Amino acid sequence: MESIAYELCKDSSIKSFRVGNEQQDVLVVDNFLEGAESLKQVAVNGSNFSCSDSFYPGVRMPVPQAYIIAIVKNLGYFIENFFHLEVRKIKSVTSRFSIVTTPPHELELRQRIPHFDAPSRKGLAVVHYLQSFPSMGTALYRHKPTGFEYVDESRYLDYVNSINQRYPTEGDYPEGYINGPTDQFEEVISFDAVFNRLLMYRGTSLHSGKIGKDYSFDPNPATGRLTVTSFFEFN
């Protein structure tokens, strides 16, 4: 197996943003990993993709442990000085190769609307694109009825109650994946799926993958919407 270079690319571009009315933190790294092609090949050669045990709408597979270490090593400065979370206080990490494969008609409600990963300000979500898909990617949203752009413990009940009132039954669910503004959500900012681009944002931010209407839900890691999705929890 080809070894993977986990160093930051010499021509990487790292930009930090505070977006929306509530100034949510977003880090964007283009040309993140020197060994991105080799990392993708691990997924292509792997044979243990399986249906997710979370609400991720597709299949997943573990990544090498060295990849998780590389995120911390390469982006630790920004974790501490932009997100103001201490690397030494990392409590847990989950990281998986991920491919969206669930067709729109099979989605649960929470897969059809923007979501938050956890109602704690001490969590960071990371999406690393290993395939380019023009007009697809990831977007952050604002919930129009509440104005929330993030959901933490203090907002959780108000947000959930508002969602349940708007979508009381399956017949009220929106159609398919969200991909732009709706009657309930306004898009704050979106980022295209570009090979070797990494996004990092707080797990409380309302966000969703952008899945195009013409997407084929290809399960092949060589040609499908392959990403590495990670979540870091801090004490």
mmCIF file of C-alpha atoms in Angstrom:
data_model
loop_
_atom_site.group_PDB
_atom_site.id
_atom_site.type_symbol
_atom_site.label_atom_id
_atom_site.label_comp_id
_atom_site.label_asym_id
_atom_site.label_seq_id
_atom_site.Cartn_x
_atom_site.Cartn_y
_atom_site.Cartn_z
ATOM 1 C CA MET A 1 0.000 0.000 0.000
ATOM 2 C CA GLU A 2 1.258 3.438 -0.910
ATOM 3 C CA SER A 3 2.238 5.507 2.119
ATOM 4 C CA ILE A 4 0.208 8.627 2.776
ATOM 5 C CA ALA A 5 1.826 12.035 3.229
ATOM 6 C CA TYR A 6 -0.162 13.677 6.003
ATOM 7 C CA GLU A 7 1.659 17.009 5.843
ATOM 8 C CA LEU A 8 -0.117 20.216 4.906
ATOM 9 C CA CYS A 9 0.331 21.050 1.215
ATOM 10 C CA LYS A 10 2.979 23.668 0.594
ATOM 11 C CA ASP A 11 0.507 25.647 -1.535
ATOM 12 C CA SER A 12 -2.394 25.294 0.885
ATOM 13 C CA SER A 13 -4.679 28.289 1.416
ATOM 14 C CA ILE A 14 -6.233 28.720 4.868
ATOM 15 C CA LYS A 15 -9.004 31.274 5.369
ATOM 16 C CA SER A 16 -11.129 31.973 8.433
ATOM 17 C CA PHE A 17 -14.589 33.527 8.306
ATOM 18 C CA ARG A 18 -17.282 34.674 10.683
ATOM 19 C CA VAL A 19 -20.522 34.415 8.785
ATOM 20 C CA GLY A 20 -24.168 35.348 9.143
ATOM 21 C CA ASN A 21 -26.015 37.473 11.649
ATOM 22 C CA GLU A 22 -24.616 35.389 14.490
ATOM 23 C CA GLN A 23 -21.038 35.391 13.204
ATOM 24 C CA GLN A 24 -20.490 31.646 13.072
ATOM 25 C CA ASP A 25 -16.870 30.490 12.809
ATOM 26 C CA VAL A 26 -15.819 28.718 9.607
ATOM 27 C CA LEU A 27 -12.328 27.633 8.533
ATOM 28 C CA VAL A 28 -11.707 26.786 4.857
ATOM 29 C CA VAL A 29 -8.516 25.034 3.777
ATOM 30 C CA ASP A 30 -7.864 24.534 0.070
ATOM 31 C CA ASN A 31 -5.170 22.012 -0.913
ATOM 32 C CA PHE A 32 -5.233 20.590 2.589
ATOM 33 C CA LEU A 33 -3.295 17.334 2.519
ATOM 34 C CA GLU A 34 -0.218 16.363 0.523
ATOM 35 C CA GLY A 35 -1.395 12.765 0.367
ATOM 36 C CA ALA A 36 -5.045 13.397 -0.511
ATOM 37 C CA GLU A 37 -4.930 11.172 -3.592
ATOM 38 C CA SER A 38 -3.390 8.321 -1.600
ATOM 39 C CA LEU A 39 -5.974 8.807 1.140
ATOM 40 C CA LYS A 40 -8.730 8.552 -1.448
ATOM 41 C CA GLN A 41 -7.147 5.345 -2.737
ATOM 42 C CA VAL A 42 -7.516 3.815 0.732
ATOM 43 C CA ALA A 43 -11.265 4.310 0.376
ATOM 44 C CA VAL A 44 -11.278 3.012 -3.201
ATOM 45 C CA ASN A 45 -9.381 -0.128 -2.213
ATOM 46 C CA GLY A 46 -11.379 -0.634 0.982
ATOM 47 C CA SER A 47 -14.111 -3.224 1.185
ATOM 48 C CA ASN A 48 -15.822 -2.368 4.456
ATOM 49 C CA PHE A 49 -18.142 0.522 3.624
ATOM 50 C CA SER A 50 -21.430 -0.059 5.424
ATOM 51 C CA CYS A 51 -24.678 1.752 6.156
ATOM 52 C CA SER A 52 -24.224 4.431 8.752
ATOM 53 C CA ASP A 53 -25.387 3.814 12.314
ATOM 54 C CA SER A 54 -26.040 7.539 12.677
ATOM 55 C CA PHE A 55 -28.400 9.698 10.631
ATOM 56 C CA TYR A 56 -25.798 10.187 7.902
ATOM 57 C CA PRO A 57 -27.627 9.437 4.612
ATOM 58 C CA GLY A 58 -25.202 6.938 3.152
ATOM 59 C CA VAL A 59 -22.332 4.534 3.746
ATOM 60 C CA ARG A 60 -19.178 5.006 5.789
ATOM 61 C CA MET A 61 -15.822 3.415 6.525
ATOM 62 C CA PRO A 62 -13.129 4.088 9.168
ATOM 63 C CA VAL A 63 -10.161 6.289 8.253
ATOM 64 C CA PRO A 64 -6.541 5.673 9.310
ATOM 65 C CA GLN A 65 -5.823 6.936 12.818
ATOM 66 C CA ALA A 66 -2.938 8.968 11.392
ATOM 67 C CA TYR A 67 -5.447 11.101 9.495
ATOM 68 C CA ILE A 68 -7.056 12.290 12.738
ATOM 69 C CA ILE A 69 -3.629 13.127 14.147
ATOM 70 C CA ALA A 70 -2.853 15.078 10.960
ATOM 71 C CA ILE A 71 -5.900 17.334 11.392
ATOM 72 C CA VAL A 72 -4.786 18.241 14.894
ATOM 73 C CA LYS A 73 -1.137 18.668 13.898
ATOM 74 C CA ASN A 74 -1.829 20.736 10.788
ATOM 75 C CA LEU A 75 -4.711 22.830 12.113
ATOM 76 C CA GLY A 76 -4.081 22.903 15.853
ATOM 77 C CA TYR A 77 -3.100 26.573 15.710
ATOM 78 C CA PHE A 78 -6.493 27.502 14.272
ATOM 79 C CA ILE A 79 -8.394 25.201 16.621
ATOM 80 C CA GLU A 80 -6.858 27.083 19.537
ATOM 81 C CA ASN A 81 -6.597 30.628 18.211
ATOM 82 C CA PHE A 82 -9.684 30.873 15.995
ATOM 83 C CA PHE A 83 -12.158 28.472 17.618
ATOM 84 C CA HIS A 84 -10.613 28.981 21.096
ATOM 85 C CA LEU A 85 -10.638 25.293 21.991
ATOM 86 C CA GLU A 86 -7.620 23.592 23.564
ATOM 87 C CA VAL A 87 -6.118 20.677 21.659
ATOM 88 C CA ARG A 88 -5.012 19.042 24.901
ATOM 89 C CA LYS A 89 -8.676 18.927 25.968
ATOM 90 C CA ILE A 90 -9.899 16.803 23.051
ATOM 91 C CA LYS A 91 -12.297 14.291 24.633
ATOM 92 C CA SER A 92 -13.319 12.169 21.654
ATOM 93 C CA VAL A 93 -13.056 12.030 17.870
ATOM 94 C CA THR A 94 -15.073 10.221 15.216
ATOM 95 C CA SER A 95 -13.831 10.225 11.630
ATOM 96 C CA ARG A 96 -15.132 8.257 8.635
ATOM 97 C CA PHE A 97 -14.931 8.073 4.876
ATOM 98 C CA SER A 98 -18.482 8.938 3.836
ATOM 99 C CA ILE A 99 -20.524 8.672 0.628
ATOM 100 C CA VAL A 100 -24.086 9.988 0.254
ATOM 101 C CA THR A 101 -26.164 7.125 -1.183
ATOM 102 C CA THR A 102 -29.684 7.546 0.235
ATOM 103 C CA PRO A 103 -32.216 8.603 -2.421
ATOM 104 C CA PRO A 104 -34.466 11.593 -1.575
ATOM 105 C CA HIS A 105 -37.678 9.608 -1.032
ATOM 106 C CA GLU A 106 -36.054 7.490 1.705
ATOM 107 C CA LEU A 107 -34.853 10.387 3.878
ATOM 108 C CA GLU A 108 -35.936 11.012 7.455
ATOM 109 C CA LEU A 109 -37.057 14.535 8.359
ATOM 110 C CA ARG A 110 -33.746 15.518 9.938
ATOM 111 C CA GLN A 111 -31.955 14.476 6.726
ATOM 112 C CA ARG A 112 -34.161 16.822 4.681
ATOM 113 C CA ILE A 113 -33.462 20.004 6.662
ATOM 114 C CA PRO A 114 -30.331 21.667 8.066
ATOM 115 C CA HIS A 115 -29.121 20.083 11.278
ATOM 116 C CA PHE A 116 -26.618 20.585 14.085
ATOM 117 C CA ASP A 117 -24.231 17.816 15.134
ATOM 118 C CA ALA A 118 -24.426 18.400 18.886
ATOM 119 C CA PRO A 119 -25.817 21.219 21.074
ATOM 120 C CA SER A 120 -22.414 21.963 22.590
ATOM 121 C CA ARG A 121 -20.178 24.883 21.686
ATOM 122 C CA LYS A 122 -17.233 22.580 22.440
ATOM 123 C CA GLY A 123 -17.575 20.474 19.312
ATOM 124 C CA LEU A 124 -16.029 20.929 15.857
ATOM 125 C CA ALA A 125 -17.286 19.366 12.634
ATOM 126 C CA VAL A 126 -14.871 18.745 9.756
ATOM 127 C CA VAL A 127 -15.662 17.895 6.129
ATOM 128 C CA HIS A 128 -12.800 17.001 3.774
ATOM 129 C CA TYR A 129 -13.789 16.590 0.112
ATOM 130 C CA LEU A 130 -12.037 13.812 -1.802
ATOM 131 C CA GLN A 131 -14.010 14.341 -5.000
ATOM 132 C CA SER A 132 -15.006 17.543 -6.805
ATOM 133 C CA PHE A 133 -18.676 18.093 -7.566
ATOM 134 C CA PRO A 134 -19.560 21.474 -9.123
ATOM 135 C CA SER A 135 -22.607 23.112 -7.508
ATOM 136 C CA MET A 136 -22.543 20.586 -4.645
ATOM 137 C CA GLY A 137 -20.890 20.915 -1.267
ATOM 138 C CA THR A 138 -21.933 22.193 2.157
ATOM 139 C CA ALA A 139 -24.074 25.153 3.234
ATOM 140 C CA LEU A 140 -24.795 26.899 6.535
ATOM 141 C CA TYR A 141 -28.334 28.066 7.230
ATOM 142 C CA ARG A 142 -30.534 30.366 9.297
ATOM 143 C CA HIS A 143 -33.834 29.073 10.697
ATOM 144 C CA LYS A 144 -36.290 31.812 9.739
ATOM 145 C CA PRO A 145 -38.936 31.440 12.486
ATOM 146 C CA THR A 146 -36.376 31.677 15.314
ATOM 147 C CA GLY A 147 -33.499 33.458 13.577
ATOM 148 C CA PHE A 148 -31.162 30.763 14.897
ATOM 149 C CA GLU A 149 -27.972 30.068 12.954
ATOM 150 C CA TYR A 150 -26.759 27.719 15.658
ATOM 151 C CA VAL A 151 -28.462 25.526 18.247
ATOM 152 C CA ASP A 152 -26.876 25.041 21.663
ATOM 153 C CA GLU A 153 -28.328 23.716 24.917
ATOM 154 C CA SER A 154 -30.160 26.979 25.651
ATOM 155 C CA ARG A 155 -31.891 26.959 22.240
ATOM 156 C CA TYR A 156 -32.517 23.261 21.802
ATOM 157 C CA LEU A 157 -36.125 23.021 23.032
ATOM 158 C CA ASP A 158 -37.278 26.177 21.240
ATOM 159 C CA TYR A 159 -35.769 24.931 17.980
ATOM 160 C CA VAL A 160 -37.135 21.389 18.228
ATOM 161 C CA ASN A 161 -40.609 22.658 19.148
ATOM 162 C CA SER A 162 -40.612 24.989 16.149
ATOM 163 C CA ILE A 163 -39.568 22.181 13.798
ATOM 164 C CA ASN A 164 -42.189 19.799 15.201
ATOM 165 C CA GLN A 165 -44.911 22.412 14.766
ATOM 166 C CA ARG A 166 -43.951 23.000 11.133
ATOM 167 C CA TYR A 167 -43.522 19.307 10.235
ATOM 168 C CA PRO A 168 -45.987 17.349 12.431
ATOM 169 C CA THR A 169 -46.430 14.392 10.036
ATOM 170 C CA GLU A 170 -44.574 12.762 7.153
ATOM 171 C CA GLY A 171 -47.031 14.365 4.772
ATOM 172 C CA ASP A 172 -45.673 17.758 5.836
ATOM 173 C CA TYR A 173 -42.010 16.890 5.248
ATOM 174 C CA PRO A 174 -40.116 18.870 2.575
ATOM 175 C CA GLU A 175 -39.153 16.996 -0.569
ATOM 176 C CA GLY A 176 -35.682 15.495 -0.664
ATOM 177 C CA TYR A 177 -32.434 17.189 0.251
ATOM 178 C CA ILE A 178 -32.396 20.905 0.974
ATOM 179 C CA ASN A 179 -30.437 22.787 -1.645
ATOM 180 C CA GLY A 180 -30.974 26.504 -1.119
ATOM 181 C CA PRO A 181 -33.571 28.676 0.644
ATOM 182 C CA THR A 182 -37.001 27.368 1.687
ATOM 183 C CA ASP A 183 -39.970 28.765 3.619
ATOM 184 C CA GLN A 184 -38.216 27.724 6.856
ATOM 185 C CA PHE A 185 -34.512 28.163 6.114
ATOM 186 C CA GLU A 186 -32.304 30.796 4.548
ATOM 187 C CA GLU A 187 -28.868 29.945 3.204
ATOM 188 C CA VAL A 188 -26.156 31.950 4.982
ATOM 189 C CA ILE A 189 -23.160 30.773 2.962
ATOM 190 C CA SER A 190 -22.207 27.744 0.868
ATOM 191 C CA PHE A 191 -18.946 26.096 -0.125
ATOM 192 C CA ASP A 192 -18.468 23.951 -3.214
ATOM 193 C CA ALA A 193 -17.168 20.403 -3.062
ATOM 194 C CA VAL A 194 -13.617 20.839 -4.392
ATOM 195 C CA PHE A 195 -11.074 18.034 -4.199
ATOM 196 C CA ASN A 196 -8.832 18.360 -1.116
ATOM 197 C CA ARG A 197 -10.835 21.241 0.368
ATOM 198 C CA LEU A 198 -11.484 21.004 4.107
ATOM 199 C CA LEU A 199 -14.190 22.846 6.047
ATOM 200 C CA MET A 200 -14.224 23.187 9.825
ATOM 201 C CA TYR A 201 -17.100 24.739 11.793
ATOM 202 C CA ARG A 202 -18.779 24.380 15.159
ATOM 203 C CA GLY A 203 -21.073 21.410 15.559
ATOM 204 C CA THR A 204 -23.835 23.744 16.744
ATOM 205 C CA SER A 205 -24.022 25.532 13.370
ATOM 206 C CA LEU A 206 -27.084 24.679 11.293
ATOM 207 C CA HIS A 207 -25.719 23.090 8.146
ATOM 208 C CA SER A 208 -26.454 20.582 5.411
ATOM 209 C CA GLY A 209 -24.740 18.900 2.528
ATOM 210 C CA LYS A 210 -25.711 20.308 -0.865
ATOM 211 C CA ILE A 211 -26.892 17.373 -2.966
ATOM 212 C CA GLY A 212 -27.791 18.241 -6.555
ATOM 213 C CA LYS A 213 -31.057 17.063 -8.098
ATOM 214 C CA ASP A 214 -29.134 15.240 -10.827
ATOM 215 C CA TYR A 215 -26.801 13.409 -8.435
ATOM 216 C CA SER A 216 -26.810 9.659 -9.113
ATOM 217 C CA PHE A 217 -26.134 8.523 -5.493
ATOM 218 C CA ASP A 218 -23.123 6.627 -6.777
ATOM 219 C CA PRO A 219 -21.742 4.341 -4.007
ATOM 220 C CA ASN A 220 -18.357 3.933 -5.725
ATOM 221 C CA PRO A 221 -15.664 5.806 -3.722
ATOM 222 C CA ALA A 222 -13.727 6.417 -6.941
ATOM 223 C CA THR A 223 -16.569 8.390 -8.545
ATOM 224 C CA GLY A 224 -19.175 9.133 -5.854
ATOM 225 C CA ARG A 225 -19.459 12.053 -3.407
ATOM 226 C CA LEU A 226 -16.580 10.893 -1.217
ATOM 227 C CA THR A 227 -15.677 12.912 1.852
ATOM 228 C CA VAL A 228 -14.047 12.357 5.196
ATOM 229 C CA THR A 229 -16.397 13.606 7.905
ATOM 230 C CA SER A 230 -15.038 14.087 11.411
ATOM 231 C CA PHE A 231 -16.303 15.389 14.727
ATOM 232 C CA PHE A 232 -14.115 16.523 17.617
ATOM 233 C CA GLU A 233 -15.472 16.927 21.161
ATOM 234 C CA PHE A 234 -13.576 18.948 23.747
ATOM 235 C CA ASN A 235 -13.733 19.134 27.538
#
